[in-house]
Amino acid sequence: MSSPPIPVTVLTGFLGAGKTTLLNRILTEQHGRKLAVIENEFGEVGVDNQLVIAGEEELFEMNNGCICCSVRGDLIRILGRLLKRKDRLDGILIETTGLANPAPVAQTFFTDDEMKSAFRLDAIVTVVDAQHVLQHLDADDEAVKQLAFADVIVLNKVDLVSAAALDALEARIRGINAVARITRAQNCAVPLDQVLNVGGFNLDRATELDPKFLEPEYPFEWAGAYPLPAGSHELVIGHEHDHDHGDGHDHGHDHDHHHHDRDKNQLDLVILPVGGTAEPQLTAARNLAVTAFAGPAVRSQPGGELRPGAFLQRLMLAEEKGTFRLLIPAAGSYVVFEECGEVPLHIQVGGEPVKPGWQQDYHAAHEHNDAVTSVGIHQAGDLDGTKLNQWISELLRTKGGDIYRMKGVLSVKGSDRRLVFQGVHMLFDAKFDRAWGQDARENTLVFIGKNLDRAALTAKFQACLV
Amino acid sequence: MELTKHWAAQLEDYVIDLAWAPAGGSLAAAAGSGPISLFSAADGNRLHLLPGHEQGTNCLAYSPASAALATGGQDGAVKLWDCASGQHTATAPLGRDWVEHLAWSTAGLAATAGRKLLLLGPDAALRHAFPEAAKTLSALAWHPTRAVLAAAGFGAVRLWEVPTWTLEKDFPYGNGIQALTWSPDGRWLVSGNQDPSVHLWLPAEDTELQMSGYESKVKHLAFDHTSRWLATSGGLNASLWDCSGGGPEGREPQMLEHATPVCAVSFQNAHGLLATASTDGTVNLWSPERKQPLRATVRMPGAAARLAWSPDDRLLAIGSERGAVYVLKCEP
């Protein structure tokens, strides 16, 4: 008897961003589908043969006004009435006011059993005015939340902004919400299949995620493996003189330029011997380096001696430069993990630079400026269902206020099906969907929120692995 | 007991409300899309088709004293109709909010529109506008014997004394309220809640009880004529609470089983039969005091949206989500 849930699209965005333009576009282009629109104001939209209902935001605050426990009473009422029709609607569009916090709207579809079974929150679409959004992001928490909650971000009015400014803006948005699909548009001209029925609230699109985002973040940005003979060599930081850049580690390439606040006259390194540059040896060295970066640092002044080992070496520089003695006890491969990837680093043996035989850039943990960020975890293996449940319950109880959105596809021991879950603040919903089949059993989790601790989230997640 | 099909009719849309004329001769049925049909109780002939409300009708209520039918709609208006002639007699425009709840008593016609609560005269003239509520009003019920009106919205149930227009009681409740009813003896005031639970007040004794354990929000409530049995929806089964003596606290409800969620409950006016409907189209009739309470089962092609017993309790009207109206004859 029960029909599939009706998809709901929520349109958010600051006043003037272009929400109404997008809404009108959807309504005029959606011939043949019966949509109902719940507007936040009267008289903005008028399209024949579509149902337009003016709503007035009414919050039901269940728990002393806590926003995590608030739902939209007006939506429960209006959507409840929209179900009382002989003919099913094909979709619902909800337009929120410019200053609205999207959380109560999303929570409505998690807490109310009738809403939960009759509707499916398809996507939160946030329309952004490319020209003015930066000033909102700096001035207004709600603008950041609207981006953080989004499944789809329409970067509108791109014709009014330079390409470089757009790239910078997109990078800033990515820093806040790494999983939303960003679509650039003029006058909200976006293909409708990018805003309707996008399935934004599930993670089937996990493979479309920025692969770099899913990599864990590291306390270092660069590593290189050098074949070195035994003896005393030179490790040079900074450009001593003009030379051919093909021989060392010099960041003229397209490495992300990070703007974190670091003292330019010191640089942290870990130098480790490795048995070879095959994957297992490098992984072991990398894990050792992560631990060493968290430990106490041994300082070295220019001209001082550096020895390989699993500890952090803090190189003191003068005018961002310094030359150190690198004492190598036995011939072999040595990996240097460098805190800041943009600082030139060269190793010279007998005055001749040595090329790294292998090198790698890492996603650094300290590049974001916004308090609202995304944390992704991507790891193979099976999870212990009980531990997972305990962790998520505890996490939402203690950190739910700061976690805006959460999505995941998980591999739970004992089930041949994928566990798909999603959450908003303290509420979450998990269900087993299709069988893994031929797909690799992997776990993908994404958290978007305020003051997220990547290391702690990752460690707690890993503790749930079988 | 004999249950037979009396007649059936079809509306153009979801049967959003259903009511028998107090004298019993006709049944009013509102389609969600707007039109209101008046059927002859005897044979199901459509006596009148009233246009109702342009953007959709939400509710209807018969005047206890005359042949007037009041309807409320999404156009923000209350309309009055003369059922004998089928004529539209008056309109009370209440604003831009939907008129969602209507309740008549000898004191007049109470109506809600958004946060507004109004009392209208038999000619739809405004008699009194009560102070606006903090949230949209979601349920309305007259005290069965006194001129006291209970109106509920998220956060509170308020009791208004009508001749003086004064607030008699303010019962805070920290959640959404879906339904409100008085026991016929006026002792109990009961709300069906979003949290999901049922809350009972004894206004005269300043006592209240909370009954929880429901699977889903409680949208439907019905008392039997003796005020002992309270039937509630809120899950796969209808729960039947014994409200005799100190009330249901400490008692287990009787579970009246359905295979899918219960979507309507209705007790006879002066007899003991309870009708319950579930989303699979089943309508069950129960006698709560029997050892085997299930008396009859009827299977409808679609889920019932509304149930209504005729004033003499001999006819049960069922309005379905697909717009069908069935009237069953129930003989003891």
PDB file of N, CA and C in Angstrom, chain A residues 291-342:
ATOM      1  N   THR A 291      53.586   9.871  14.341  1.00  0.00           N
ATOM      2  CA  THR A 291      53.813   9.792  15.792  1.00  0.00           C
ATOM      3  C   THR A 291      54.918  10.759  16.213  1.00  0.00           C
ATOM      4  N   ALA A 292      55.998  10.759  15.442  1.00  0.00           N
ATOM      5  CA  ALA A 292      57.135  11.619  15.799  1.00  0.00           C
ATOM      6  C   ALA A 292      56.738  13.094  15.764  1.00  0.00           C
ATOM      7  N   PHE A 293      55.887  13.467  14.792  1.00  0.00           N
ATOM      8  CA  PHE A 293      55.475  14.874  14.690  1.00  0.00           C
ATOM      9  C   PHE A 293      54.679  15.316  15.912  1.00  0.00           C
ATOM     10  N   ALA A 294      54.049  14.344  16.578  1.00  0.00           N
ATOM     11  CA  ALA A 294      53.268  14.692  17.761  1.00  0.00           C
ATOM     12  C   ALA A 294      54.144  14.756  19.013  1.00  0.00           C
ATOM     13  N   GLY A 295      55.383  14.324  18.897  1.00  0.00           N
ATOM     14  CA  GLY A 295      56.272  14.261  20.069  1.00  0.00           C
ATOM     15  C   GLY A 295      57.083  15.535  20.251  1.00  0.00           C
ATOM     16  N   PRO A 296      57.981  15.532  21.245  1.00  0.00           N
ATOM     17  CA  PRO A 296      58.799  16.717  21.505  1.00  0.00           C
ATOM     18  C   PRO A 296      59.820  16.932  20.379  1.00  0.00           C
ATOM     19  N   ALA A 297      60.193  18.196  20.153  1.00  0.00           N
ATOM     20  CA  ALA A 297      61.111  18.518  19.066  1.00  0.00           C
ATOM     21  C   ALA A 297      62.530  18.736  19.611  1.00  0.00           C
ATOM     22  N   VAL A 298      63.500  18.291  18.820  1.00  0.00           N
ATOM     23  CA  VAL A 298      64.907  18.561  19.136  1.00  0.00           C
ATOM     24  C   VAL A 298      65.338  19.711  18.232  1.00  0.00           C
ATOM     25  N   ARG A 299      65.811  20.798  18.837  1.00  0.00           N
ATOM     26  CA  ARG A 299      66.160  21.971  18.040  1.00  0.00           C
ATOM     27  C   ARG A 299      67.579  21.878  17.488  1.00  0.00           C
ATOM     28  N   SER A 300      67.765  22.377  16.293  1.00  0.00           N
ATOM     29  CA  SER A 300      69.112  22.468  15.713  1.00  0.00           C
ATOM     30  C   SER A 300      69.305  23.854  15.130  1.00  0.00           C
ATOM     31  N   GLN A 301      70.455  24.462  15.466  1.00  0.00           N
ATOM     32  CA  GLN A 301      70.786  25.761  14.900  1.00  0.00           C
ATOM     33  C   GLN A 301      71.502  25.535  13.571  1.00  0.00           C
ATOM     34  N   PRO A 302      71.535  26.524  12.686  1.00  0.00           N
ATOM     35  CA  PRO A 302      72.261  26.364  11.420  1.00  0.00           C
ATOM     36  C   PRO A 302      73.693  25.909  11.684  1.00  0.00           C
ATOM     37  N   GLY A 303      74.162  24.984  10.878  1.00  0.00           N
ATOM     38  CA  GLY A 303      75.478  24.406  11.076  1.00  0.00           C
ATOM     39  C   GLY A 303      75.453  23.206  11.998  1.00  0.00           C
ATOM     40  N   GLY A 304      74.311  22.999  12.680  1.00  0.00           N
ATOM     41  CA  GLY A 304      74.193  21.892  13.619  1.00  0.00           C
ATOM     42  C   GLY A 304      74.072  20.555  12.903  1.00  0.00           C
ATOM     43  N   GLU A 305      74.089  19.484  13.729  1.00  0.00           N
ATOM     44  CA  GLU A 305      74.079  18.145  13.159  1.00  0.00           C
ATOM     45  C   GLU A 305      72.692  17.514  13.258  1.00  0.00           C
ATOM     46  N   LEU A 306      72.287  16.852  12.173  1.00  0.00           N
ATOM     47  CA  LEU A 306      71.008  16.141  12.148  1.00  0.00           C
ATOM     48  C   LEU A 306      71.296  14.661  11.974  1.00  0.00           C
ATOM     49  N   ARG A 307      70.577  13.836  12.787  1.00  0.00           N
ATOM     50  CA  ARG A 307      70.734  12.386  12.642  1.00  0.00           C
ATOM     51  C   ARG A 307      69.372  11.769  12.357  1.00  0.00           C
ATOM     52  N   PRO A 308      69.315  10.742  11.510  1.00  0.00           N
ATOM     53  CA  PRO A 308      68.028  10.094  11.259  1.00  0.00           C
ATOM     54  C   PRO A 308      67.487   9.481  12.545  1.00  0.00           C
ATOM     55  N   GLY A 309      66.179   9.429  12.682  1.00  0.00           N
ATOM     56  CA  GLY A 309      65.551   8.803  13.846  1.00  0.00           C
ATOM     57  C   GLY A 309      64.106   9.231  13.972  1.00  0.00           C
ATOM     58  N   ALA A 310      63.369   8.445  14.793  1.00  0.00           N
ATOM     59  CA  ALA A 310      61.932   8.681  14.914  1.00  0.00           C
ATOM     60  C   ALA A 310      61.641   9.774  15.938  1.00  0.00           C
ATOM     61  N   PHE A 311      62.160  10.951  15.681  1.00  0.00           N
ATOM     62  CA  PHE A 311      61.853  12.085  16.556  1.00  0.00           C
ATOM     63  C   PHE A 311      61.791  13.343  15.697  1.00  0.00           C
ATOM     64  N   LEU A 312      61.180  14.356  16.263  1.00  0.00           N
ATOM     65  CA  LEU A 312      60.958  15.585  15.512  1.00  0.00           C
ATOM     66  C   LEU A 312      62.179  16.486  15.632  1.00  0.00           C
ATOM     67  N   GLN A 313      62.667  16.974  14.504  1.00  0.00           N
ATOM     68  CA  GLN A 313      63.803  17.885  14.496  1.00  0.00           C
ATOM     69  C   GLN A 313      63.290  19.267  14.101  1.00  0.00           C
ATOM     70  N   ARG A 314      63.563  20.246  14.951  1.00  0.00           N
ATOM     71  CA  ARG A 314      63.124  21.607  14.636  1.00  0.00           C
ATOM     72  C   ARG A 314      64.332  22.407  14.181  1.00  0.00           C
ATOM     73  N   LEU A 315      64.361  22.750  12.914  1.00  0.00           N
ATOM     74  CA  LEU A 315      65.486  23.474  12.336  1.00  0.00           C
ATOM     75  C   LEU A 315      65.261  24.968  12.500  1.00  0.00           C
ATOM     76  N   MET A 316      66.219  25.632  13.151  1.00  0.00           N
ATOM     77  CA  MET A 316      66.107  27.070  13.343  1.00  0.00           C
ATOM     78  C   MET A 316      66.784  27.746  12.153  1.00  0.00           C
ATOM     79  N   LEU A 317      66.098  28.682  11.528  1.00  0.00           N
ATOM     80  CA  LEU A 317      66.604  29.292  10.300  1.00  0.00           C
ATOM     81  C   LEU A 317      66.881  30.766  10.529  1.00  0.00           C
ATOM     82  N   ALA A 318      67.651  31.327   9.649  1.00  0.00           N
ATOM     83  CA  ALA A 318      67.862  32.774   9.647  1.00  0.00           C
ATOM     84  C   ALA A 318      67.449  33.268   8.275  1.00  0.00           C
ATOM     85  N   GLU A 319      66.565  34.217   8.237  1.00  0.00           N
ATOM     86  CA  GLU A 319      66.019  34.718   6.983  1.00  0.00           C
ATOM     87  C   GLU A 319      65.512  33.572   6.107  1.00  0.00           C
ATOM     88  N   GLU A 320      64.845  32.641   6.756  1.00  0.00           N
ATOM     89  CA  GLU A 320      64.216  31.495   6.093  1.00  0.00           C
ATOM     90  C   GLU A 320      65.223  30.561   5.436  1.00  0.00           C
ATOM     91  N   LYS A 321      66.485  30.612   5.855  1.00  0.00           N
ATOM     92  CA  LYS A 321      67.507  29.765   5.252  1.00  0.00           C
ATOM     93  C   LYS A 321      68.330  29.107   6.343  1.00  0.00           C
ATOM     94  N   GLY A 322      69.002  28.026   5.955  1.00  0.00           N
ATOM     95  CA  GLY A 322      69.925  27.386   6.885  1.00  0.00           C
ATOM     96  C   GLY A 322      70.559  26.167   6.260  1.00  0.00           C
ATOM     97  N   THR A 323      71.813  25.896   6.634  1.00  0.00           N
ATOM     98  CA  THR A 323      72.502  24.702   6.151  1.00  0.00           C
ATOM     99  C   THR A 323      72.903  23.870   7.364  1.00  0.00           C
ATOM    100  N   PHE A 324      72.604  22.562   7.300  1.00  0.00           N
ATOM    101  CA  PHE A 324      72.817  21.675   8.452  1.00  0.00           C
ATOM    102  C   PHE A 324      73.671  20.491   8.017  1.00  0.00           C
ATOM    103  N   ARG A 325      74.346  19.860   8.997  1.00  0.00           N
ATOM    104  CA  ARG A 325      75.108  18.636   8.708  1.00  0.00           C
ATOM    105  C   ARG A 325      74.164  17.454   8.864  1.00  0.00           C
ATOM    106  N   LEU A 326      74.081  16.619   7.856  1.00  0.00           N
ATOM    107  CA  LEU A 326      73.242  15.424   7.947  1.00  0.00           C
ATOM    108  C   LEU A 326      74.161  14.222   8.067  1.00  0.00           C
ATOM    109  N   LEU A 327      74.140  13.589   9.257  1.00  0.00           N
ATOM    110  CA  LEU A 327      75.055  12.476   9.521  1.00  0.00           C
ATOM    111  C   LEU A 327      74.344  11.159   9.238  1.00  0.00           C
ATOM    112  N   ILE A 328      74.824  10.455   8.190  1.00  0.00           N
ATOM    113  CA  ILE A 328      74.193   9.205   7.777  1.00  0.00           C
ATOM    114  C   ILE A 328      75.082   8.051   8.216  1.00  0.00           C
ATOM    115  N   PRO A 329      74.565   7.170   9.125  1.00  0.00           N
ATOM    116  CA  PRO A 329      75.417   6.116   9.685  1.00  0.00           C
ATOM    117  C   PRO A 329      75.720   5.005   8.681  1.00  0.00           C
ATOM    118  N   ALA A 330      74.765   4.689   7.823  1.00  0.00           N
ATOM    119  CA  ALA A 330      74.981   3.586   6.886  1.00  0.00           C
ATOM    120  C   ALA A 330      74.308   3.926   5.567  1.00  0.00           C
ATOM    121  N   ALA A 331      74.855   3.461   4.471  1.00  0.00           N
ATOM    122  CA  ALA A 331      74.272   3.745   3.160  1.00  0.00           C
ATOM    123  C   ALA A 331      72.869   3.142   3.078  1.00  0.00           C
ATOM    124  N   GLY A 332      71.959   3.849   2.402  1.00  0.00           N
ATOM    125  CA  GLY A 332      70.599   3.328   2.254  1.00  0.00           C
ATOM    126  C   GLY A 332      69.647   4.445   1.875  1.00  0.00           C
ATOM    127  N   SER A 333      68.338   4.130   1.932  1.00  0.00           N
ATOM    128  CA  SER A 333      67.325   5.133   1.620  1.00  0.00           C
ATOM    129  C   SER A 333      66.869   5.819   2.894  1.00  0.00           C
ATOM    130  N   TYR A 334      66.701   7.137   2.797  1.00  0.00           N
ATOM    131  CA  TYR A 334      66.234   7.918   3.944  1.00  0.00           C
ATOM    132  C   TYR A 334      65.079   8.811   3.479  1.00  0.00           C
ATOM    133  N   VAL A 335      64.025   8.822   4.290  1.00  0.00           N
ATOM    134  CA  VAL A 335      62.882   9.667   3.932  1.00  0.00           C
ATOM    135  C   VAL A 335      62.861  10.892   4.837  1.00  0.00           C
ATOM    136  N   VAL A 336      62.727  12.043   4.204  1.00  0.00           N
ATOM    137  CA  VAL A 336      62.584  13.288   4.952  1.00  0.00           C
ATOM    138  C   VAL A 336      61.121  13.712   4.880  1.00  0.00           C
ATOM    139  N   PHE A 337      60.480  13.862   6.055  1.00  0.00           N
ATOM    140  CA  PHE A 337      59.105  14.381   6.118  1.00  0.00           C
ATOM    141  C   PHE A 337      59.190  15.851   6.494  1.00  0.00           C
ATOM    142  N   GLU A 338      58.634  16.697   5.655  1.00  0.00           N
ATOM    143  CA  GLU A 338      58.799  18.130   5.849  1.00  0.00           C
ATOM    144  C   GLU A 338      57.454  18.768   6.217  1.00  0.00           C
ATOM    145  N   GLU A 339      57.487  19.541   7.268  1.00  0.00           N
ATOM    146  CA  GLU A 339      56.270  20.171   7.792  1.00  0.00           C
ATOM    147  C   GLU A 339      55.562  21.013   6.740  1.00  0.00           C
ATOM    148  N   CYS A 340      56.347  21.895   6.101  1.00  0.00           N
ATOM    149  CA  CYS A 340      55.743  22.821   5.159  1.00  0.00           C
ATOM    150  C   CYS A 340      56.299  22.550   3.773  1.00  0.00           C
ATOM    151  N   GLY A 341      55.434  22.135   2.874  1.00  0.00           N
ATOM    152  CA  GLY A 341      55.885  21.676   1.576  1.00  0.00           C
ATOM    153  C   GLY A 341      56.434  22.763   0.667  1.00  0.00           C
ATOM    154  N   GLU A 342      56.178  24.030   1.025  1.00  0.00           N
ATOM    155  CA  GLU A 342      56.608  25.071   0.098  1.00  0.00           C
ATOM    156  C   GLU A 342      58.021  25.565   0.377  1.00  0.00           C
TER     157      GLU A 342
END
